[in-house]
Amino acid sequence: MAQGLQSPAAAPRPKPAKIETYPAKQVRTGELRFVSQCGFCHGRDAAGGESGPDLTRSELVAADTGGDKIGPLLSAGRPDAGMPSFHIKDEELKAIAAFIHTQANKFAALGGGRRSVDPEDLATGNAQD
């Protein structure tokens, strides 16, 4: 990573507008739908994937309450970023939002943030010794 640039994982997580807990069944339903529809890009755990950002660090997710911000984004998509629109029932939307929020809360409770090691971090010491 270039000097002066900070990894997104090094930035503090956005504070949620409201910390909510959800029924386990709703979270599991949301997880199944998320993994099948969103996991390829955003990672199975919503913490980022090959082409999609870490939703557990998303300002939009932090501002969302019960899917009120996530829903319109899913309906519209982000064609400029390669994200298709999704037309899902309200119950499924709430389940997906419950899963994403549960993941965000889980990762926030763990602290830290690095998910991987930059090769530069391993290039220390003297190979001659």
N, CA, C and O atoms as a GROMACS GRO file, in nm:
protein
  516
    1MET      N    1   0.085  -0.117   0.000
    1MET     CA    2   0.000   0.000   0.000
    1MET      C    3   0.090   0.123   0.000
    1MET      O    4   0.189   0.128   0.073
    2ALA      N    5   0.057   0.221  -0.080
    2ALA     CA    6   0.139   0.341  -0.092
    2ALA      C    7   0.141   0.417   0.040
    2ALA      O    8   0.044   0.418   0.115
    3GLN      N    9   0.255   0.481   0.066
    3GLN     CA   10   0.265   0.558   0.189
    3GLN      C   11   0.163   0.670   0.187
    3GLN      O   12   0.136   0.729   0.083
    4GLY      N   13   0.107   0.698   0.302
    4GLY     CA   14   0.008   0.804   0.315
    4GLY      C   15  -0.134   0.756   0.288
    4GLY      O   16  -0.230   0.826   0.323
    5LEU      N   17  -0.151   0.640   0.226
    5LEU     CA   18  -0.284   0.586   0.204
    5LEU      C   19  -0.317   0.488   0.315
    5LEU      O   20  -0.234   0.405   0.354
    6GLN      N   21  -0.437   0.500   0.364
    6GLN     CA   22  -0.478   0.414   0.475
    6GLN      C   23  -0.578   0.310   0.425
    6GLN      O   24  -0.665   0.342   0.344
    7SER      N   25  -0.565   0.191   0.472
    7SER     CA   26  -0.658   0.085   0.437
    7SER      C   27  -0.797   0.122   0.491
    7SER      O   28  -0.807   0.178   0.600
    8PRO      N   29  -0.904   0.090   0.416
    8PRO     CA   30  -1.038   0.115   0.469
    8PRO      C   31  -1.061   0.044   0.602
    8PRO      O   32  -1.138   0.092   0.686
    9ALA      N   33  -0.994  -0.069   0.622
    9ALA     CA   34  -1.011  -0.142   0.748
    9ALA      C   35  -0.949  -0.067   0.865
    9ALA      O   36  -0.983  -0.095   0.981
   10ALA      N   37  -0.860   0.028   0.837
   10ALA     CA   38  -0.798   0.104   0.946
   10ALA      C   39  -0.887   0.218   0.994
   10ALA      O   40  -0.867   0.271   1.103
   11ALA      N   41  -0.985   0.255   0.912
   11ALA     CA   42  -1.077   0.363   0.950
   11ALA      C   43  -1.176   0.312   1.054
   11ALA      O   44  -1.214   0.195   1.051
   12PRO      N   45  -1.217   0.398   1.146
   12PRO     CA   46  -1.316   0.353   1.245
   12PRO      C   47  -1.448   0.318   1.177
   12PRO      O   48  -1.486   0.379   1.077
   13ARG      N   49  -1.516   0.220   1.232
   13ARG     CA   50  -1.646   0.181   1.178
   13ARG      C   51  -1.748   0.291   1.204
   13ARG      O   52  -1.743   0.356   1.309
   14PRO      N   53  -1.839   0.314   1.110
   14PRO     CA   54  -1.943   0.414   1.136
   14PRO      C   55  -2.034   0.366   1.248
   14PRO      O   56  -2.061   0.247   1.261
   15LYS      N   57  -2.081   0.458   1.328
   15LYS     CA   58  -2.172   0.425   1.438
   15LYS      C   59  -2.314   0.408   1.382
   15LYS      O   60  -2.361   0.494   1.307
   16PRO      N   61  -2.380   0.299   1.417
   16PRO     CA   62  -2.516   0.279   1.366
   16PRO      C   63  -2.613   0.382   1.424
   16PRO      O   64  -2.599   0.426   1.538
   17ALA      N   65  -2.713   0.419   1.343
   17ALA     CA   66  -2.815   0.512   1.388
   17ALA      C   67  -2.891   0.453   1.506
   17ALA      O   68  -2.931   0.524   1.598
   18LYS      N   69  -2.911   0.322   1.500
   18LYS     CA   70  -2.985   0.252   1.605
   18LYS      C   71  -2.935   0.108   1.609
   18LYS      O   72  -2.932   0.041   1.506
   19ILE      N   73  -2.895   0.061   1.725
   19ILE     CA   74  -2.852  -0.078   1.739
   19ILE      C   75  -2.976  -0.163   1.762
   19ILE      O   76  -3.050  -0.145   1.859
   20GLU      N   77  -2.997  -0.255   1.670
   20GLU     CA   78  -3.114  -0.341   1.677
   20GLU      C   79  -3.071  -0.486   1.687
   20GLU      O   80  -2.964  -0.524   1.640
   21THR      N   81  -3.154  -0.565   1.748
   21THR     CA   82  -3.133  -0.710   1.749
   21THR      C   83  -3.251  -0.771   1.675
   21THR      O   84  -3.360  -0.713   1.671
   22TYR      N   85  -3.228  -0.886   1.618
   22TYR     CA   86  -3.327  -0.949   1.532
   22TYR      C   87  -3.346  -1.094   1.573
   22TYR      O   88  -3.255  -1.155   1.630
   23PRO      N   89  -3.464  -1.151   1.546
   23PRO     CA   90  -3.486  -1.293   1.574
   23PRO      C   91  -3.390  -1.378   1.491
   23PRO      O   92  -3.363  -1.348   1.375
   24ALA      N   93  -3.339  -1.484   1.551
   24ALA     CA   94  -3.242  -1.571   1.485
   24ALA      C   95  -3.297  -1.626   1.353
   24ALA      O   96  -3.222  -1.637   1.255
   25LYS      N   97  -3.423  -1.659   1.349
   25LYS     CA   98  -3.483  -1.712   1.226
   25LYS      C   99  -3.478  -1.608   1.114
   25LYS      O  100  -3.447  -1.641   0.999
   26GLN      N  101  -3.506  -1.483   1.146
   26GLN     CA  102  -3.502  -1.376   1.046
   26GLN      C  103  -3.359  -1.356   0.995
   26GLN      O  104  -3.338  -1.338   0.875
   27VAL      N  105  -3.262  -1.357   1.085
   27VAL     CA  106  -3.122  -1.342   1.046
   27VAL      C  107  -3.079  -1.456   0.955
   27VAL      O  108  -3.012  -1.434   0.854
   28ARG      N  109  -3.118  -1.578   0.989
   28ARG     CA  110  -3.081  -1.695   0.909
   28ARG      C  111  -3.145  -1.686   0.769
   28ARG      O  112  -3.079  -1.717   0.669
   29THR      N  113  -3.270  -1.645   0.763
   29THR     CA  114  -3.336  -1.627   0.634
   29THR      C  115  -3.263  -1.521   0.551
   29THR      O  116  -3.240  -1.539   0.432
   30GLY      N  117  -3.226  -1.412   0.616
   30GLY     CA  118  -3.152  -1.307   0.547
   30GLY      C  119  -3.015  -1.353   0.502
   30GLY      O  120  -2.969  -1.316   0.394
   31GLU      N  121  -2.951  -1.434   0.584
   31GLU     CA  122  -2.819  -1.486   0.547
   31GLU      C  123  -2.829  -1.573   0.422
   31GLU      O  124  -2.747  -1.559   0.331
   32LEU      N  125  -2.927  -1.661   0.416
   32LEU     CA  126  -2.943  -1.748   0.300
   32LEU      C  127  -2.965  -1.667   0.173
   32LEU      O  128  -2.906  -1.695   0.069
   33ARG      N  129  -3.050  -1.567   0.182
   33ARG     CA  130  -3.077  -1.482   0.065
   33ARG      C  131  -2.955  -1.398   0.030
   33ARG      O  132  -2.920  -1.383  -0.087
   34PHE      N  133  -2.889  -1.342   0.130
   34PHE     CA  134  -2.770  -1.260   0.106
   34PHE      C  135  -2.661  -1.341   0.039
   34PHE      O  136  -2.603  -1.297  -0.061
   35VAL      N  137  -2.632  -1.457   0.093
   35VAL     CA  138  -2.525  -1.541   0.037
   35VAL      C  139  -2.554  -1.576  -0.108
   35VAL      O  140  -2.465  -1.572  -0.192
   36SER      N  141  -2.680  -1.609  -0.139
   36SER     CA  142  -2.713  -1.650  -0.276
   36SER      C  143  -2.717  -1.533  -0.373
   36SER      O  144  -2.685  -1.551  -0.491
   37GLN      N  145  -2.755  -1.414  -0.328
   37GLN     CA  146  -2.772  -1.301  -0.418
   37GLN      C  147  -2.659  -1.197  -0.410
   37GLN      O  148  -2.630  -1.129  -0.508
   38CYS      N  149  -2.596  -1.185  -0.295
   38CYS     CA  150  -2.503  -1.074  -0.272
   38CYS      C  151  -2.362  -1.122  -0.236
   38CYS      O  152  -2.265  -1.047  -0.250
   39GLY      N  153  -2.353  -1.244  -0.188
   39GLY     CA  154  -2.227  -1.295  -0.133
   39GLY      C  155  -2.111  -1.300  -0.230
   39GLY      O  156  -1.996  -1.284  -0.190
   40PHE      N  157  -2.139  -1.321  -0.359
   40PHE     CA  158  -2.031  -1.330  -0.455
   40PHE      C  159  -1.950  -1.200  -0.457
   40PHE      O  160  -1.827  -1.203  -0.461
   41CYS      N  161  -2.019  -1.088  -0.454
   41CYS     CA  162  -1.950  -0.958  -0.459
   41CYS      C  163  -1.913  -0.906  -0.320
   41CYS      O  164  -1.803  -0.855  -0.300
   42HIS      N  165  -2.004  -0.920  -0.223
   42HIS     CA  166  -1.984  -0.860  -0.091
   42HIS      C  167  -1.931  -0.958   0.013
   42HIS      O  168  -1.918  -0.922   0.130
   43GLY      N  169  -1.899  -1.080  -0.028
   43GLY     CA  170  -1.850  -1.180   0.067
   43GLY      C  171  -1.965  -1.245   0.141
   43GLY      O  172  -2.067  -1.182   0.168
   44ARG      N  173  -1.948  -1.371   0.173
   44ARG     CA  174  -2.053  -1.446   0.244
   44ARG      C  175  -2.088  -1.384   0.379
   44ARG      O  176  -2.199  -1.401   0.429
   45ASP      N  177  -1.992  -1.313   0.437
   45ASP     CA  178  -2.012  -1.253   0.569
   45ASP      C  179  -2.042  -1.104   0.563
   45ASP      O  180  -2.048  -1.038   0.667
   46ALA      N  181  -2.063  -1.050   0.442
   46ALA     CA  182  -2.094  -0.908   0.418
   46ALA      C  183  -1.975  -0.817   0.443
   46ALA      O  184  -1.990  -0.695   0.443
   47ALA      N  185  -1.857  -0.874   0.465
   47ALA     CA  186  -1.739  -0.793   0.496
   47ALA      C  187  -1.652  -0.766   0.374
   47ALA      O  188  -1.532  -0.739   0.388
   48GLY      N  189  -1.709  -0.774   0.256
   48GLY     CA  190  -1.637  -0.741   0.134
   48GLY      C  191  -1.593  -0.864   0.059
   48GLY      O  192  -1.563  -0.968   0.118
   49GLY      N  193  -1.590  -0.850  -0.071
   49GLY     CA  194  -1.551  -0.961  -0.156
   49GLY      C  195  -1.464  -0.914  -0.271
   49GLY      O  196  -1.400  -0.809  -0.262
   50GLU      N  197  -1.464  -0.990  -0.377
   50GLU     CA  198  -1.380  -0.959  -0.493
   50GLU      C  199  -1.412  -0.823  -0.553
   50GLU      O  200  -1.322  -0.747  -0.587
   51SER      N  201  -1.540  -0.791  -0.565
   51SER     CA  202  -1.575  -0.666  -0.633
   51SER      C  203  -1.667  -0.575  -0.554
   51SER      O  204  -1.690  -0.461  -0.594
   52GLY      N  205  -1.720  -0.623  -0.443
   52GLY     CA  206  -1.813  -0.542  -0.365
   52GLY      C  207  -1.752  -0.498  -0.233
   52GLY      O  208  -1.670  -0.569  -0.175
   53PRO      N  209  -1.792  -0.380  -0.186
   53PRO     CA  210  -1.734  -0.329  -0.062
   53PRO      C  211  -1.782  -0.402   0.063
   53PRO      O  212  -1.879  -0.479   0.060
   54ASP      N  213  -1.713  -0.376   0.170
   54ASP     CA  214  -1.746  -0.428   0.303
   54ASP      C  215  -1.871  -0.356   0.352
   54ASP      O  216  -1.866  -0.237   0.384
   55LEU      N  217  -1.981  -0.426   0.359
   55LEU     CA  218  -2.106  -0.364   0.404
   55LEU      C  219  -2.109  -0.343   0.555
   55LEU      O  220  -2.189  -0.263   0.604
   56THR      N  221  -2.024  -0.413   0.628
   56THR     CA  222  -2.021  -0.395   0.773
   56THR      C  223  -1.957  -0.262   0.810
   56THR      O  224  -1.964  -0.220   0.926
   57ARG      N  225  -1.894  -0.196   0.714
   57ARG     CA  226  -1.832  -0.064   0.736
   57ARG      C  227  -1.903   0.046   0.656
   57ARG      O  228  -1.852   0.157   0.645
   58SER      N  229  -2.018   0.015   0.603
   58SER     CA  230  -2.090   0.107   0.516
   58SER      C  231  -2.164   0.215   0.594
   58SER      O  232  -2.233   0.187   0.692
   59GLU      N  233  -2.147   0.339   0.550
   59GLU     CA  234  -2.221   0.452   0.610
   59GLU      C  235  -2.371   0.434   0.587
   59GLU      O  236  -2.452   0.465   0.675
   60LEU      N  237  -2.408   0.384   0.469
   60LEU     CA  238  -2.549   0.363   0.439
   60LEU      C  239  -2.609   0.260   0.534
   60LEU      O  240  -2.719   0.280   0.586
   61VAL      N  241  -2.538   0.152   0.558
   61VAL     CA  242  -2.586   0.049   0.650
   61VAL      C  243  -2.597   0.106   0.791
   61VAL      O  244  -2.694   0.079   0.862
   62ALA      N  245  -2.500   0.184   0.832
   62ALA     CA  246  -2.503   0.244   0.965
   62ALA      C  247  -2.623   0.336   0.981
   62ALA      O  248  -2.680   0.345   1.090
   63ALA      N  249  -2.662   0.405   0.874
   63ALA     CA  250  -2.776   0.497   0.880
   63ALA      C  251  -2.910   0.426   0.863
   63ALA      O  252  -3.015   0.485   0.889
   64ASP      N  253  -2.907   0.303   0.820
   64ASP     CA  254  -3.028   0.225   0.792
   64ASP      C  255  -3.096   0.180   0.920
   64ASP      O  256  -3.031   0.144   1.018
   65THR      N  257  -3.228   0.181   0.917
   65THR     CA  258  -3.308   0.125   1.025
   65THR      C  259  -3.411   0.032   0.962
   65THR      O  260  -3.502   0.078   0.893
   66GLY      N  261  -3.396  -0.096   0.986
   66GLY     CA  262  -3.493  -0.194   0.938
   66GLY      C  263  -3.506  -0.201   0.786
   66GLY      O  264  -3.610  -0.243   0.736
   67GLY      N  265  -3.403  -0.162   0.714
   67GLY     CA  266  -3.406  -0.171   0.569
   67GLY      C  267  -3.450  -0.044   0.497
   67GLY      O  268  -3.465  -0.045   0.375
   68ASP      N  269  -3.470   0.066   0.571
   68ASP     CA  270  -3.520   0.188   0.507
   68ASP      C  271  -3.421   0.253   0.410
   68ASP      O  272  -3.462   0.331   0.324
   69LYS      N  273  -3.294   0.224   0.423
   69LYS     CA  274  -3.192   0.275   0.330
   69LYS      C  275  -3.145   0.163   0.237
   69LYS      O  276  -3.119   0.187   0.119
   70ILE      N  277  -3.133   0.043   0.290
   70ILE     CA  278  -3.088  -0.071   0.210
   70ILE      C  279  -3.190  -0.104   0.102
   70ILE      O  280  -3.153  -0.134  -0.011
   71GLY      N  281  -3.318  -0.100   0.136
   71GLY     CA  282  -3.425  -0.134   0.041
   71GLY      C  283  -3.422  -0.051  -0.086
   71GLY      O  284  -3.418  -0.108  -0.195
   72PRO      N  285  -3.423   0.082  -0.076
   72PRO     CA  286  -3.417   0.163  -0.197
   72PRO      C  287  -3.290   0.138  -0.280
   72PRO      O  288  -3.295   0.142  -0.403
   73LEU      N  289  -3.179   0.113  -0.214
   73LEU     CA  290  -3.056   0.084  -0.288
   73LEU      C  291  -3.068  -0.048  -0.364
   73LEU      O  292  -3.028  -0.056  -0.480
   74LEU      N  293  -3.124  -0.149  -0.300
   74LEU     CA  294  -3.142  -0.277  -0.367
   74LEU      C  295  -3.239  -0.263  -0.485
   74LEU      O  296  -3.217  -0.324  -0.590
   75SER      N  297  -3.343  -0.185  -0.469
   75SER     CA  298  -3.440  -0.166  -0.576
   75SER      C  299  -3.380  -0.092  -0.696
   75SER      O  300  -3.409  -0.126  -0.810
   76ALA      N  301  -3.297   0.007  -0.669
   76ALA     CA  302  -3.237   0.087  -0.777
   76ALA      C  303  -3.110   0.023  -0.832
   76ALA      O  304  -3.080   0.039  -0.951
   77GLY      N  305  -3.036  -0.048  -0.747
   77GLY     CA  306  -2.906  -0.100  -0.788
   77GLY      C  307  -2.804   0.012  -0.796
   77GLY      O  308  -2.832   0.127  -0.762
   78ARG      N  309  -2.686  -0.023  -0.839
   78ARG     CA  310  -2.579   0.075  -0.863
   78ARG      C  311  -2.514   0.039  -0.996
   78ARG      O  312  -2.402  -0.012  -0.999
   79PRO      N  313  -2.585   0.066  -1.108
   79PRO     CA  314  -2.533   0.027  -1.238
   79PRO      C  315  -2.392   0.081  -1.265
   79PRO      O  316  -2.312   0.015  -1.332
   80ASP      N  317  -2.362   0.200  -1.214
   80ASP     CA  318  -2.229   0.260  -1.233
   80ASP      C  319  -2.120   0.178  -1.165
   80ASP      O  320  -2.003   0.185  -1.204
   81ALA      N  321  -2.158   0.100  -1.064
   81ALA     CA  322  -2.061   0.018  -0.990
   81ALA      C  323  -2.078  -0.132  -1.022
   81ALA      O  324  -2.014  -0.216  -0.959
   82GLY      N  325  -2.165  -0.163  -1.118
   82GLY     CA  326  -2.184  -0.302  -1.156
   82GLY      C  327  -2.283  -0.379  -1.070
   82GLY      O  328  -2.291  -0.501  -1.079
   83MET      N  329  -2.357  -0.308  -0.985
   83MET     CA  330  -2.454  -0.375  -0.899
   83MET      C  331  -2.593  -0.372  -0.963
   83MET      O  332  -2.645  -0.264  -0.991
   84PRO      N  333  -2.652  -0.488  -0.987
   84PRO     CA  334  -2.786  -0.490  -1.049
   84PRO      C  335  -2.893  -0.449  -0.948
   84PRO      O  336  -2.869  -0.445  -0.828
   85SER      N  337  -3.009  -0.418  -1.001
   85SER     CA  338  -3.123  -0.391  -0.912
   85SER      C  339  -3.187  -0.525  -0.875
   85SER      O  340  -3.178  -0.622  -0.950
   86PHE      N  341  -3.250  -0.527  -0.760
   86PHE     CA  342  -3.318  -0.646  -0.712
   86PHE      C  343  -3.461  -0.609  -0.677
   86PHE      O  344  -3.486  -0.504  -0.618
   87HIS      N  345  -3.553  -0.694  -0.712
   87HIS     CA  346  -3.692  -0.672  -0.677
   87HIS      C  347  -3.731  -0.784  -0.581
   87HIS      O  348  -3.756  -0.898  -0.620
   88ILE      N  349  -3.734  -0.748  -0.454
   88ILE     CA  350  -3.761  -0.848  -0.351
   88ILE      C  351  -3.876  -0.803  -0.263
   88ILE      O  352  -3.905  -0.684  -0.250
   89LYS      N  353  -3.940  -0.898  -0.203
   89LYS     CA  354  -4.052  -0.871  -0.114
   89LYS      C  355  -4.001  -0.802   0.013
   89LYS      O  356  -3.885  -0.817   0.052
   90ASP      N  357  -4.089  -0.726   0.075
   90ASP     CA  358  -4.055  -0.651   0.195
   90ASP      C  359  -4.002  -0.741   0.306
   90ASP      O  360  -3.907  -0.705   0.376
   91GLU      N  361  -4.063  -0.858   0.322
   91GLU     CA  362  -4.020  -0.952   0.427
   91GLU      C  363  -3.876  -0.999   0.403
   91GLU      O  364  -3.797  -1.009   0.497
   92GLU      N  365  -3.842  -1.027   0.277
   92GLU     CA  366  -3.706  -1.069   0.243
   92GLU      C  367  -3.607  -0.955   0.263
   92GLU      O  368  -3.496  -0.977   0.312
   93LEU      N  369  -3.647  -0.834   0.226
   93LEU     CA  370  -3.562  -0.717   0.245
   93LEU      C  371  -3.528  -0.700   0.393
   93LEU      O  372  -3.412  -0.678   0.430
   94LYS      N  373  -3.628  -0.712   0.478
   94LYS     CA  374  -3.605  -0.696   0.621
   94LYS      C  375  -3.513  -0.806   0.674
   94LYS      O  376  -3.433  -0.782   0.764
   95ALA      N  377  -3.524  -0.925   0.619
   95ALA     CA  378  -3.437  -1.036   0.660
   95ALA      C  379  -3.293  -1.009   0.617
   95ALA      O  380  -3.200  -1.031   0.694
   96ILE      N  381  -3.275  -0.961   0.493
   96ILE     CA  382  -3.140  -0.928   0.446
   96ILE      C  383  -3.080  -0.817   0.532
   96ILE      O  384  -2.964  -0.825   0.572
   97ALA      N  385  -3.158  -0.714   0.559
   97ALA     CA  386  -3.111  -0.604   0.644
   97ALA      C  387  -3.075  -0.656   0.783
   97ALA      O  388  -2.975  -0.615   0.840
   98ALA      N  389  -3.157  -0.747   0.837
   98ALA     CA  390  -3.128  -0.804   0.969
   98ALA      C  391  -2.994  -0.877   0.968
   98ALA      O  392  -2.916  -0.864   1.062
   99PHE      N  393  -2.966  -0.953   0.861
   99PHE     CA  394  -2.839  -1.023   0.850
   99PHE      C  395  -2.722  -0.924   0.842
   99PHE      O  396  -2.622  -0.939   0.913
  100ILE      N  397  -2.734  -0.824   0.755
  100ILE     CA  398  -2.624  -0.728   0.739
  100ILE      C  399  -2.598  -0.654   0.870
  100ILE      O  400  -2.483  -0.639   0.911
  101HIS      N  401  -2.704  -0.610   0.936
  101HIS     CA  402  -2.687  -0.539   1.064
  101HIS      C  403  -2.626  -0.630   1.171
  101HIS      O  404  -2.543  -0.586   1.250
  102THR      N  405  -2.669  -0.754   1.174
  102THR     CA  406  -2.614  -0.849   1.271
  102THR      C  407  -2.464  -0.869   1.246
  102THR      O  408  -2.386  -0.874   1.341
  103GLN      N  409  -2.426  -0.880   1.120
  103GLN     CA  410  -2.284  -0.893   1.086
  103GLN      C  411  -2.207  -0.767   1.126
  103GLN      O  412  -2.098  -0.777   1.182
  104ALA      N  413  -2.262  -0.650   1.097
  104ALA     CA  414  -2.195  -0.525   1.132
  104ALA      C  415  -2.175  -0.515   1.283
  104ALA      O  416  -2.069  -0.475   1.329
  105ASN      N  417  -2.278  -0.553   1.359
  105ASN     CA  418  -2.267  -0.550   1.506
  105ASN      C  419  -2.162  -0.650   1.554
  105ASN      O  420  -2.086  -0.620   1.646
  106LYS      N  421  -2.158  -0.767   1.492
  106LYS     CA  422  -2.062  -0.871   1.531
  106LYS      C  423  -1.919  -0.822   1.507
  106LYS      O  424  -1.833  -0.834   1.595
  107PHE      N  425  -1.893  -0.769   1.388
  107PHE     CA  426  -1.758  -0.723   1.357
  107PHE      C  427  -1.719  -0.602   1.442
  107PHE      O  428  -1.603  -0.589   1.480
  108ALA      N  429  -1.814  -0.515   1.472
  108ALA     CA  430  -1.785  -0.400   1.557
  108ALA      C  431  -1.745  -0.446   1.698
  108ALA      O  432  -1.656  -0.387   1.760
  109ALA      N  433  -1.810  -0.550   1.746
  109ALA     CA  434  -1.779  -0.602   1.880
  109ALA      C  435  -1.641  -0.666   1.885
  109ALA      O  436  -1.577  -0.668   1.990
  110LEU      N  437  -1.594  -0.720   1.771
  110LEU     CA  438  -1.463  -0.783   1.767
  110LEU      C  439  -1.350  -0.682   1.773
  110LEU      O  440  -1.239  -0.714   1.817
  111GLY      N  441  -1.378  -0.560   1.728
  111GLY     CA  442  -1.272  -0.459   1.724
  111GLY      C  443  -1.176  -0.488   1.611
  111GLY      O  444  -1.197  -0.580   1.532
  112GLY      N  445  -1.071  -0.411   1.604
  112GLY     CA  446  -0.973  -0.430   1.497
  112GLY      C  447  -1.037  -0.406   1.363
  112GLY      O  448  -1.135  -0.333   1.353
  113GLY      N  449  -0.983  -0.467   1.262
  113GLY     CA  450  -1.045  -0.447   1.133
  113GLY      C  451  -0.973  -0.512   1.018
  113GLY      O  452  -1.033  -0.530   0.912
  114ARG      N  453  -0.848  -0.546   1.033
  114ARG     CA  454  -0.776  -0.603   0.919
  114ARG      C  455  -0.826  -0.743   0.891
  114ARG      O  456  -0.838  -0.826   0.981
  115ARG      N  457  -0.855  -0.768   0.765
  115ARG     CA  458  -0.900  -0.900   0.723
  115ARG      C  459  -0.790  -0.977   0.655
  115ARG      O  460  -0.800  -1.099   0.641
  116SER      N  461  -0.684  -0.909   0.612
  116SER     CA  462  -0.576  -0.977   0.542
  116SER      C  463  -0.445  -0.908   0.574
  116SER      O  464  -0.441  -0.804   0.640
  117VAL      N  465  -0.338  -0.966   0.525
  117VAL     CA  466  -0.206  -0.912   0.548
  117VAL      C  467  -0.154  -0.854   0.417
  117VAL      O  468  -0.157  -0.922   0.315
  118ASP      N  469  -0.108  -0.731   0.420
  118ASP     CA  470  -0.044  -0.673   0.303
  118ASP      C  471   0.094  -0.734   0.288
  118ASP      O  472   0.165  -0.748   0.387
  119PRO      N  473   0.133  -0.771   0.166
  119PRO     CA  474   0.267  -0.830   0.146
  119PRO      C  475   0.378  -0.741   0.201
  119PRO      O  476   0.480  -0.792   0.248
  120GLU      N  477   0.360  -0.609   0.196
  120GLU     CA  478   0.461  -0.518   0.249
  120GLU      C  479   0.484  -0.539   0.399
  120GLU      O  480   0.594  -0.518   0.450
  121ASP      N  481   0.378  -0.582   0.469
  121ASP     CA  482   0.392  -0.605   0.613
  121ASP      C  483   0.483  -0.724   0.643
  121ASP      O  484   0.541  -0.733   0.751
  122LEU      N  485   0.496  -0.813   0.548
  122LEU     CA  486   0.578  -0.932   0.566
  122LEU      C  487   0.722  -0.909   0.522
  122LEU      O  488   0.810  -0.988   0.556
  123ALA      N  489   0.746  -0.804   0.449
  123ALA     CA  490   0.878  -0.776   0.394
  123ALA      C  491   0.961  -0.697   0.496
  123ALA      O  492   0.995  -0.581   0.474
  124THR      N  493   0.993  -0.762   0.605
  124THR     CA  494   1.075  -0.698   0.707
  124THR      C  495   1.195  -0.785   0.738
  124THR      O  496   1.199  -0.903   0.701
  125GLY      N  497   1.289  -0.728   0.802
  125GLY     CA  498   1.408  -0.806   0.837
  125GLY      C  499   1.511  -0.806   0.726
  125GLY      O  500   1.499  -0.732   0.628
  126ASN      N  501   1.610  -0.889   0.743
  126ASN     CA  502   1.721  -0.895   0.648
  126ASN      C  503   1.731  -1.036   0.594
  126ASN      O  504   1.759  -1.130   0.669
  127ALA      N  505   1.708  -1.052   0.464
  127ALA     CA  506   1.712  -1.185   0.404
  127ALA      C  507   1.853  -1.243   0.403
  127ALA      O  508   1.869  -1.364   0.384
  128GLN      N  509   1.955  -1.161   0.423
  128GLN     CA  510   2.092  -1.204   0.422
  128GLN      C  511   2.128  -1.282   0.550
  128GLN      O  512   2.219  -1.365   0.548
  129ASP      N  513   2.055  -1.257   0.658
  129ASP     CA  514   2.088  -1.321   0.787
  129ASP      C  515   2.033  -1.458   0.800
  129ASP      O  516   2.053  -1.523   0.903
   0.00000   0.00000   0.00000
